[in-house]
């Protein structure tokens, strides 16, 4: 029997049996009375079921998926705790099975029925799925798998809105500082996507939660090198986005933020200095500086001009050099009110 024939034979299992089979096995896996042999058998069965579900969703080799089978399978998913059981038990599954879970989740997530997004609706109506994905950032072995699923969810406005406006988002500030580099980097990718993918949703969130957000965000600018660099780069991106105009105005009106950027331009690492410069220039370029900002810039005028004249001189970047010249000229014009 050829490999293709074996795969096609597997597809004869009904979608109901596939989804119910996974759910039944995972429900048993949650039992504390299982011995190791029984657990391994269940894990192996789940692996087999997930492999067949992938064939239904992605097709066999060059053969496209059967639309009726996909629809039937999706309905079974929506009528069960399939996603939640998988995410709750993700750590118990084998490495390849975890990858299969991510592929199955993301494939179904993007499913469309005319103008409807049935999987998005299902997840929004079962928000514990998203909550558990966030919670699993505490589990290094499965954090990256959950991060991939979360970032796919961000592409849908309703899910992004929920993710931003619940306590889960604030947990990301803690997860970003995780000592595990991979977890920290993945968390920051999710954090960034939540703030830049759905721009309208994120802009409203930043306006509504300005004080709390920047109180926490400015602390990220004083942590490890990688987090500091990523956070500075993202800050510049957020402030220069037109959707965040109100946020930008408020941020560059705060003299404490200006002081922070001036200190970061003195950081011993050139990449930090460079990213801080791109935020600092927004303060200087603002035509409507308030008295506090003007006072700081005028008091430090000579020192700033001297500092910027020799700032990152070895950087071979014509745009950067031109920006420095423009900034120096702007600072020279500043007069204390």
Short mmCIF file of C-alpha atoms in Angstrom, two decimals:
data_model
loop_
_atom_site.label_atom_id
_atom_site.label_comp_id
_atom_site.label_asym_id
_atom_site.label_seq_id
_atom_site.Cartn_x
_atom_site.Cartn_y
_atom_site.Cartn_z
CA UNK A 1 0.00 0.00 0.00
CA UNK A 2 1.48 3.41 -1.01
CA UNK A 3 1.90 6.28 1.43
CA UNK A 4 -0.73 8.31 -0.46
CA UNK A 5 -3.26 5.46 -0.21
CA UNK A 6 -2.67 5.17 3.54
CA UNK A 7 -3.29 8.90 3.99
CA UNK A 8 -6.46 8.80 1.90
CA UNK A 9 -7.72 5.83 3.92
CA UNK A 10 -7.25 7.81 7.12
CA UNK A 11 -9.55 10.51 5.75
CA UNK A 12 -12.45 8.05 5.89
CA UNK A 13 -12.77 8.73 9.62
CA UNK A 14 -15.69 11.11 10.12
CA UNK A 15 -14.95 14.65 11.38
CA UNK A 16 -17.17 13.90 14.38
CA UNK A 17 -15.02 10.89 15.33
CA UNK A 18 -11.82 12.91 14.85
CA UNK A 19 -12.80 15.87 17.03
CA UNK A 20 -14.60 13.77 19.64
CA UNK A 21 -11.64 11.38 19.66
CA UNK A 22 -9.22 14.19 20.50
CA UNK A 23 -11.55 15.65 23.14
CA UNK A 24 -12.13 12.28 24.80
CA UNK A 25 -8.42 11.46 24.89
CA UNK A 26 -7.46 14.88 26.28
CA UNK A 27 -10.19 14.70 28.92
CA UNK A 28 -8.69 11.40 30.08
CA UNK A 29 -5.21 12.93 30.01
CA UNK A 30 -6.29 15.42 32.66
CA UNK A 31 -6.88 12.58 35.14
CA UNK A 32 -4.34 12.36 37.97
CA UNK A 33 -4.90 8.60 38.25
CA UNK A 34 -3.20 7.73 34.94
CA UNK A 35 0.04 5.76 35.00
CA UNK A 36 2.88 6.59 32.61
CA UNK A 37 2.03 3.83 30.14
CA UNK A 38 -1.59 5.00 29.87
CA UNK A 39 -0.50 8.64 29.48
CA UNK A 40 1.92 7.76 26.68
CA UNK A 41 -0.77 5.76 24.90
CA UNK A 42 -3.18 8.71 25.04
CA UNK A 43 -0.49 11.12 23.82
CA UNK A 44 0.21 8.81 20.90
CA UNK A 45 -3.50 8.56 20.04
CA UNK A 46 -3.85 12.35 20.10
CA UNK A 47 -0.83 12.62 17.79
CA UNK A 48 -2.53 10.27 15.29
CA UNK A 49 -5.82 12.17 15.42
CA UNK A 50 -4.07 15.53 14.92
CA UNK A 51 -2.21 14.14 11.93
CA UNK A 52 -5.50 13.10 10.27
CA UNK A 53 -7.14 16.47 11.10
CA UNK A 54 -4.24 18.19 9.34
CA UNK A 55 -4.86 16.05 6.26
CA UNK A 56 -8.53 17.12 6.25
CA UNK A 57 -7.60 20.80 6.51
CA UNK A 58 -4.56 20.92 4.23
CA UNK A 59 -5.25 18.09 1.81
CA UNK A 60 -3.08 15.13 0.79
CA UNK A 61 -0.02 16.08 -1.26
CA UNK A 62 -1.39 17.88 -4.37
CA UNK A 63 -5.01 16.99 -3.58
CA UNK A 64 -6.96 19.98 -2.25
CA UNK A 65 -9.04 19.66 0.95
CA UNK A 66 -12.64 18.51 0.58
CA UNK A 67 -14.78 21.59 1.42
CA UNK A 68 -17.62 19.48 2.89
CA UNK A 69 -15.21 17.61 5.17
CA UNK A 70 -13.60 20.88 6.29
CA UNK A 71 -17.03 22.42 7.04
CA UNK A 72 -18.14 19.36 8.97
CA UNK A 73 -14.91 19.28 10.96
CA UNK A 74 -15.14 22.99 11.75
CA UNK A 75 -18.71 22.60 13.03
CA UNK A 76 -17.53 19.84 15.37
CA UNK A 77 -14.79 22.15 16.66
CA UNK A 78 -17.32 24.93 17.36
CA UNK A 79 -19.62 22.52 19.18
CA UNK A 80 -16.89 21.21 21.47
CA UNK A 81 -14.09 22.28 23.80
CA UNK A 82 -11.54 21.18 21.20
CA UNK A 83 -9.35 24.32 21.25
CA UNK A 84 -9.46 24.76 25.01
CA UNK A 85 -8.61 21.12 25.71
CA UNK A 86 -5.67 21.27 23.30
CA UNK A 87 -4.30 24.46 24.83
CA UNK A 88 -4.83 23.22 28.39
CA UNK A 89 -2.92 20.02 27.62
CA UNK A 90 -0.37 21.44 25.19
CA UNK A 91 2.57 20.92 27.53
CA UNK A 92 1.79 17.19 27.78
CA UNK A 93 1.89 16.67 24.02
CA UNK A 94 4.92 15.75 21.95
CA UNK A 95 6.93 18.46 20.18
CA UNK A 96 5.54 17.63 16.72
CA UNK A 97 1.98 17.48 18.07
CA UNK A 98 2.37 20.98 19.48
CA UNK A 99 3.36 22.21 16.03
CA UNK A 100 0.30 20.44 14.59
CA UNK A 101 -1.94 22.20 17.12
CA UNK A 102 -0.60 25.61 15.99
CA UNK A 103 -1.17 24.76 12.32
CA UNK A 104 -4.69 23.46 12.93
CA UNK A 105 -5.62 26.47 15.10
CA UNK A 106 -4.29 29.02 12.62
CA UNK A 107 -5.84 27.29 9.62
CA UNK A 108 -9.31 27.25 11.18
CA UNK A 109 -8.89 30.78 12.55
CA UNK A 110 -8.65 32.22 9.02
CA UNK A 111 -11.69 30.30 7.77
CA UNK A 112 -14.33 32.44 6.05
CA UNK A 113 -17.97 31.85 5.19
CA UNK A 114 -18.93 34.70 2.90
CA UNK A 115 -18.51 37.76 5.16
CA UNK A 116 -18.42 35.72 8.38
CA UNK A 117 -15.39 34.54 10.32
CA UNK A 118 -16.90 31.60 12.24
CA UNK A 119 -13.73 30.59 14.11
CA UNK A 120 -13.08 34.17 15.19
CA UNK A 121 -16.67 34.31 16.46
CA UNK A 122 -16.20 30.99 18.28
CA UNK A 123 -13.02 32.19 20.02
CA UNK A 124 -14.58 35.55 20.90
CA UNK A 125 -17.54 33.74 22.46
CA UNK A 126 -15.16 31.44 24.32
CA UNK A 127 -12.63 33.97 25.55
CA UNK A 128 -11.03 31.50 27.95
CA UNK A 129 -9.19 30.20 24.87
CA UNK A 130 -7.35 33.52 24.55
CA UNK A 131 -6.89 33.77 28.32
CA UNK A 132 -5.22 30.36 28.42
CA UNK A 133 -2.92 31.23 25.52
CA UNK A 134 -1.72 34.27 27.47
CA UNK A 135 -1.37 32.25 30.66
CA UNK A 136 0.84 29.71 28.88
CA UNK A 137 3.58 32.33 28.47
CA UNK A 138 4.43 31.13 31.98
CA UNK A 139 5.34 27.73 30.49
CA UNK A 140 8.65 28.09 28.56
CA UNK A 141 8.21 24.77 26.71
CA UNK A 142 4.96 25.89 25.03
CA UNK A 143 5.24 29.70 25.23
CA UNK A 144 6.37 30.05 21.62
CA UNK A 145 3.56 27.82 20.32
CA UNK A 146 1.00 29.94 22.16
CA UNK A 147 2.65 33.13 20.98
CA UNK A 148 2.20 32.06 17.35
CA UNK A 149 -1.51 31.48 17.93
CA UNK A 150 -1.95 34.77 19.78
CA UNK A 151 -0.30 36.77 17.01
CA UNK A 152 -2.66 35.23 14.45
CA UNK A 153 -5.59 36.30 16.64
CA UNK A 154 -4.32 39.89 16.59
CA UNK A 155 -5.20 40.11 12.89
CA UNK A 156 -8.89 40.19 13.83
CA UNK A 157 -10.24 43.39 15.33
CA UNK A 158 -12.66 41.84 17.82
CA UNK A 159 -10.01 39.52 19.23
CA UNK A 160 -7.36 42.25 19.31
CA UNK A 161 -9.79 44.51 21.14
CA UNK A 162 -10.41 41.85 23.77
CA UNK A 163 -6.70 41.13 24.14
CA UNK A 164 -5.91 44.82 24.68
CA UNK A 165 -8.70 45.66 27.05
CA UNK A 166 -8.36 42.83 29.52
CA UNK A 167 -5.85 42.08 32.26
CA UNK A 168 -4.00 39.70 29.94
CA UNK A 169 -2.28 42.55 28.11
CA UNK A 170 -0.74 43.94 31.29
CA UNK A 171 0.80 40.54 32.02
CA UNK A 172 2.91 40.93 28.88
CA UNK A 173 5.01 43.58 30.65
CA UNK A 174 6.08 40.87 33.10
CA UNK A 175 6.58 38.19 30.45
CA UNK A 176 8.75 40.54 28.34
CA UNK A 177 11.25 40.62 31.20
CA UNK A 178 11.39 36.82 31.40
CA UNK A 179 14.95 35.58 31.91
CA UNK A 180 14.38 33.04 29.13
CA UNK A 181 15.51 34.93 26.02
CA UNK A 182 13.23 33.06 23.59
CA UNK A 183 10.15 33.64 25.75
CA UNK A 184 11.03 37.31 26.24
CA UNK A 185 11.55 37.87 22.50
CA UNK A 186 8.36 36.04 21.55
CA UNK A 187 6.35 37.98 24.13
CA UNK A 188 7.67 41.25 22.74
CA UNK A 189 6.62 40.19 19.23
CA UNK A 190 3.07 39.64 20.52
CA UNK A 191 3.22 42.90 22.51
CA UNK A 192 4.34 44.83 19.42
CA UNK A 193 1.71 43.28 17.13
CA UNK A 194 -1.04 44.25 19.56
CA UNK A 195 0.07 47.87 19.31
CA UNK A 196 0.73 48.16 15.56
CA UNK A 197 -1.43 45.66 13.62
CA UNK A 198 -4.91 46.94 14.54
CA UNK A 199 -3.99 50.64 14.58
CA UNK A 200 -7.46 52.07 15.32
CA UNK A 201 -8.06 49.68 18.21
CA UNK A 202 -4.57 50.25 19.63
CA UNK A 203 -4.86 54.05 19.31
CA UNK A 204 -8.08 54.09 21.36
CA UNK A 205 -6.47 51.82 23.93
CA UNK A 206 -3.39 54.06 24.27
CA UNK A 207 -5.52 57.17 24.73
CA UNK A 208 -7.77 55.51 27.32
CA UNK A 209 -4.92 53.81 29.21
CA UNK A 210 -2.21 56.43 28.62
CA UNK A 211 -1.03 56.90 32.22
CA UNK A 212 -0.98 53.23 33.15
CA UNK A 213 0.59 52.21 29.86
CA UNK A 214 3.47 54.67 29.87
CA UNK A 215 4.16 54.24 33.56
CA UNK A 216 4.87 50.58 32.76
CA UNK A 217 6.42 51.25 29.36
CA UNK A 218 9.02 53.69 30.65
CA UNK A 219 10.17 50.98 33.05
CA UNK A 220 10.92 48.76 30.04
CA UNK A 221 13.30 51.50 28.88
CA UNK A 222 15.36 50.93 32.00
CA UNK A 223 15.70 47.12 31.87
CA UNK A 224 17.97 44.73 29.94
CA UNK A 225 19.71 45.79 26.74
CA UNK A 226 17.51 43.79 24.34
CA UNK A 227 14.21 44.85 25.92
CA UNK A 228 15.39 48.47 26.12
CA UNK A 229 16.41 48.54 22.44
CA UNK A 230 13.20 46.86 21.24
CA UNK A 231 11.06 49.17 23.39
CA UNK A 232 12.79 52.32 22.18
CA UNK A 233 12.41 51.31 18.55
CA UNK A 234 8.71 50.53 19.06
CA UNK A 235 8.18 53.81 20.95
CA UNK A 236 9.51 55.80 18.02
CA UNK A 237 7.25 53.86 15.67
CA UNK A 238 4.17 54.45 17.84
CA UNK A 239 4.77 58.18 18.30
CA UNK A 240 5.29 58.79 14.58
CA UNK A 241 2.15 56.92 13.54
CA UNK A 242 -0.62 59.36 12.55
CA UNK A 243 -3.21 57.26 14.35
CA UNK A 244 -1.39 58.01 17.62
CA UNK A 245 -1.26 61.79 17.19
CA UNK A 246 -3.02 62.49 20.50
CA UNK A 247 -0.72 60.08 22.31
CA UNK A 248 2.34 61.64 20.70
CA UNK A 249 1.28 65.16 21.74
CA UNK A 250 0.84 64.09 25.33
CA UNK A 251 4.08 62.12 25.46
CA UNK A 252 6.27 64.92 24.10
CA UNK A 253 4.68 67.43 26.48
CA UNK A 254 6.02 65.57 29.51
CA UNK A 255 9.42 66.85 30.64
CA UNK A 256 10.17 63.57 32.44
CA UNK A 257 9.96 61.75 29.12
CA UNK A 258 12.40 64.25 27.61
CA UNK A 259 14.84 63.73 30.47
CA UNK A 260 14.60 59.98 30.00
CA UNK A 261 15.47 60.25 26.29
CA UNK A 262 18.39 62.58 27.00
CA UNK A 263 19.76 60.07 29.50
CA UNK A 264 19.31 57.21 27.04
CA UNK A 265 21.27 59.13 24.39
CA UNK A 266 24.15 58.87 26.85
CA UNK A 267 23.82 55.10 27.14
CA UNK A 268 27.11 53.22 26.62
CA UNK A 269 25.60 51.21 23.76
CA UNK A 270 25.38 52.95 20.39
CA UNK A 271 22.22 51.15 19.29
CA UNK A 272 20.41 52.51 22.37
CA UNK A 273 21.77 56.00 21.70
CA UNK A 274 20.54 55.83 18.11
CA UNK A 275 16.99 54.70 18.96
CA UNK A 276 16.75 57.30 21.76
CA UNK A 277 17.81 60.00 19.28
CA UNK A 278 14.83 59.18 17.07
CA UNK A 279 12.46 59.80 19.97
CA UNK A 280 14.38 62.87 21.22
CA UNK A 281 14.09 64.56 17.82
CA UNK A 282 10.28 64.52 18.10
CA UNK A 283 10.50 66.70 21.23
CA UNK A 284 12.80 69.17 19.47
CA UNK A 285 10.80 69.25 16.23
CA UNK A 286 7.52 69.96 18.03
CA UNK A 287 6.47 73.52 17.06
CA UNK A 288 4.23 73.80 20.14
CA UNK A 289 6.66 73.02 22.96
CA UNK A 290 5.38 73.85 26.44
CA UNK A 291 7.35 75.86 28.98
CA UNK A 292 8.80 72.84 30.79
CA UNK A 293 10.21 71.37 27.57
CA UNK A 294 11.60 74.73 26.45
CA UNK A 295 13.19 75.29 29.87
CA UNK A 296 15.06 71.97 29.76
CA UNK A 297 16.24 72.44 26.17
CA UNK A 298 17.32 76.07 26.74
CA UNK A 299 19.13 75.25 29.99
CA UNK A 300 21.04 72.49 28.18
CA UNK A 301 21.38 74.30 24.84
CA UNK A 302 25.19 74.60 24.75
CA UNK A 303 25.74 71.10 26.06
CA UNK A 304 23.23 69.61 23.60
CA UNK A 305 24.76 71.40 20.60
CA UNK A 306 28.24 70.21 21.56
CA UNK A 307 26.98 66.70 22.27
CA UNK A 308 25.04 66.37 18.99
CA UNK A 309 27.95 67.77 16.95
CA UNK A 310 29.97 64.67 17.87
CA UNK A 311 27.08 62.26 18.41
CA UNK A 312 27.64 58.87 16.70
CA UNK A 313 30.12 60.43 14.29
CA UNK A 314 31.21 57.08 12.94
CA UNK A 315 27.70 56.24 11.72
CA UNK A 316 27.69 56.13 7.91
CA UNK A 317 24.11 57.31 7.42
CA UNK A 318 23.48 60.47 5.40
CA UNK A 319 19.86 60.83 6.59
CA UNK A 320 20.97 60.62 10.20
CA UNK A 321 23.69 63.23 9.62
CA UNK A 322 21.17 65.60 8.01
CA UNK A 323 18.75 65.10 10.91
CA UNK A 324 21.49 66.00 13.39
CA UNK A 325 22.22 69.24 11.53
CA UNK A 326 18.52 70.17 11.47
CA UNK A 327 18.19 69.33 15.18
CA UNK A 328 21.18 71.47 16.12
CA UNK A 329 19.72 74.41 14.20
CA UNK A 330 16.36 73.96 15.95
CA UNK A 331 18.02 73.88 19.36
CA UNK A 332 19.97 77.07 18.54
CA UNK A 333 16.65 78.85 17.91
CA UNK A 334 15.20 77.91 21.28
CA UNK A 335 14.83 80.80 23.68
CA UNK A 336 13.65 80.58 27.25
CA UNK A 337 10.20 82.11 27.70
#
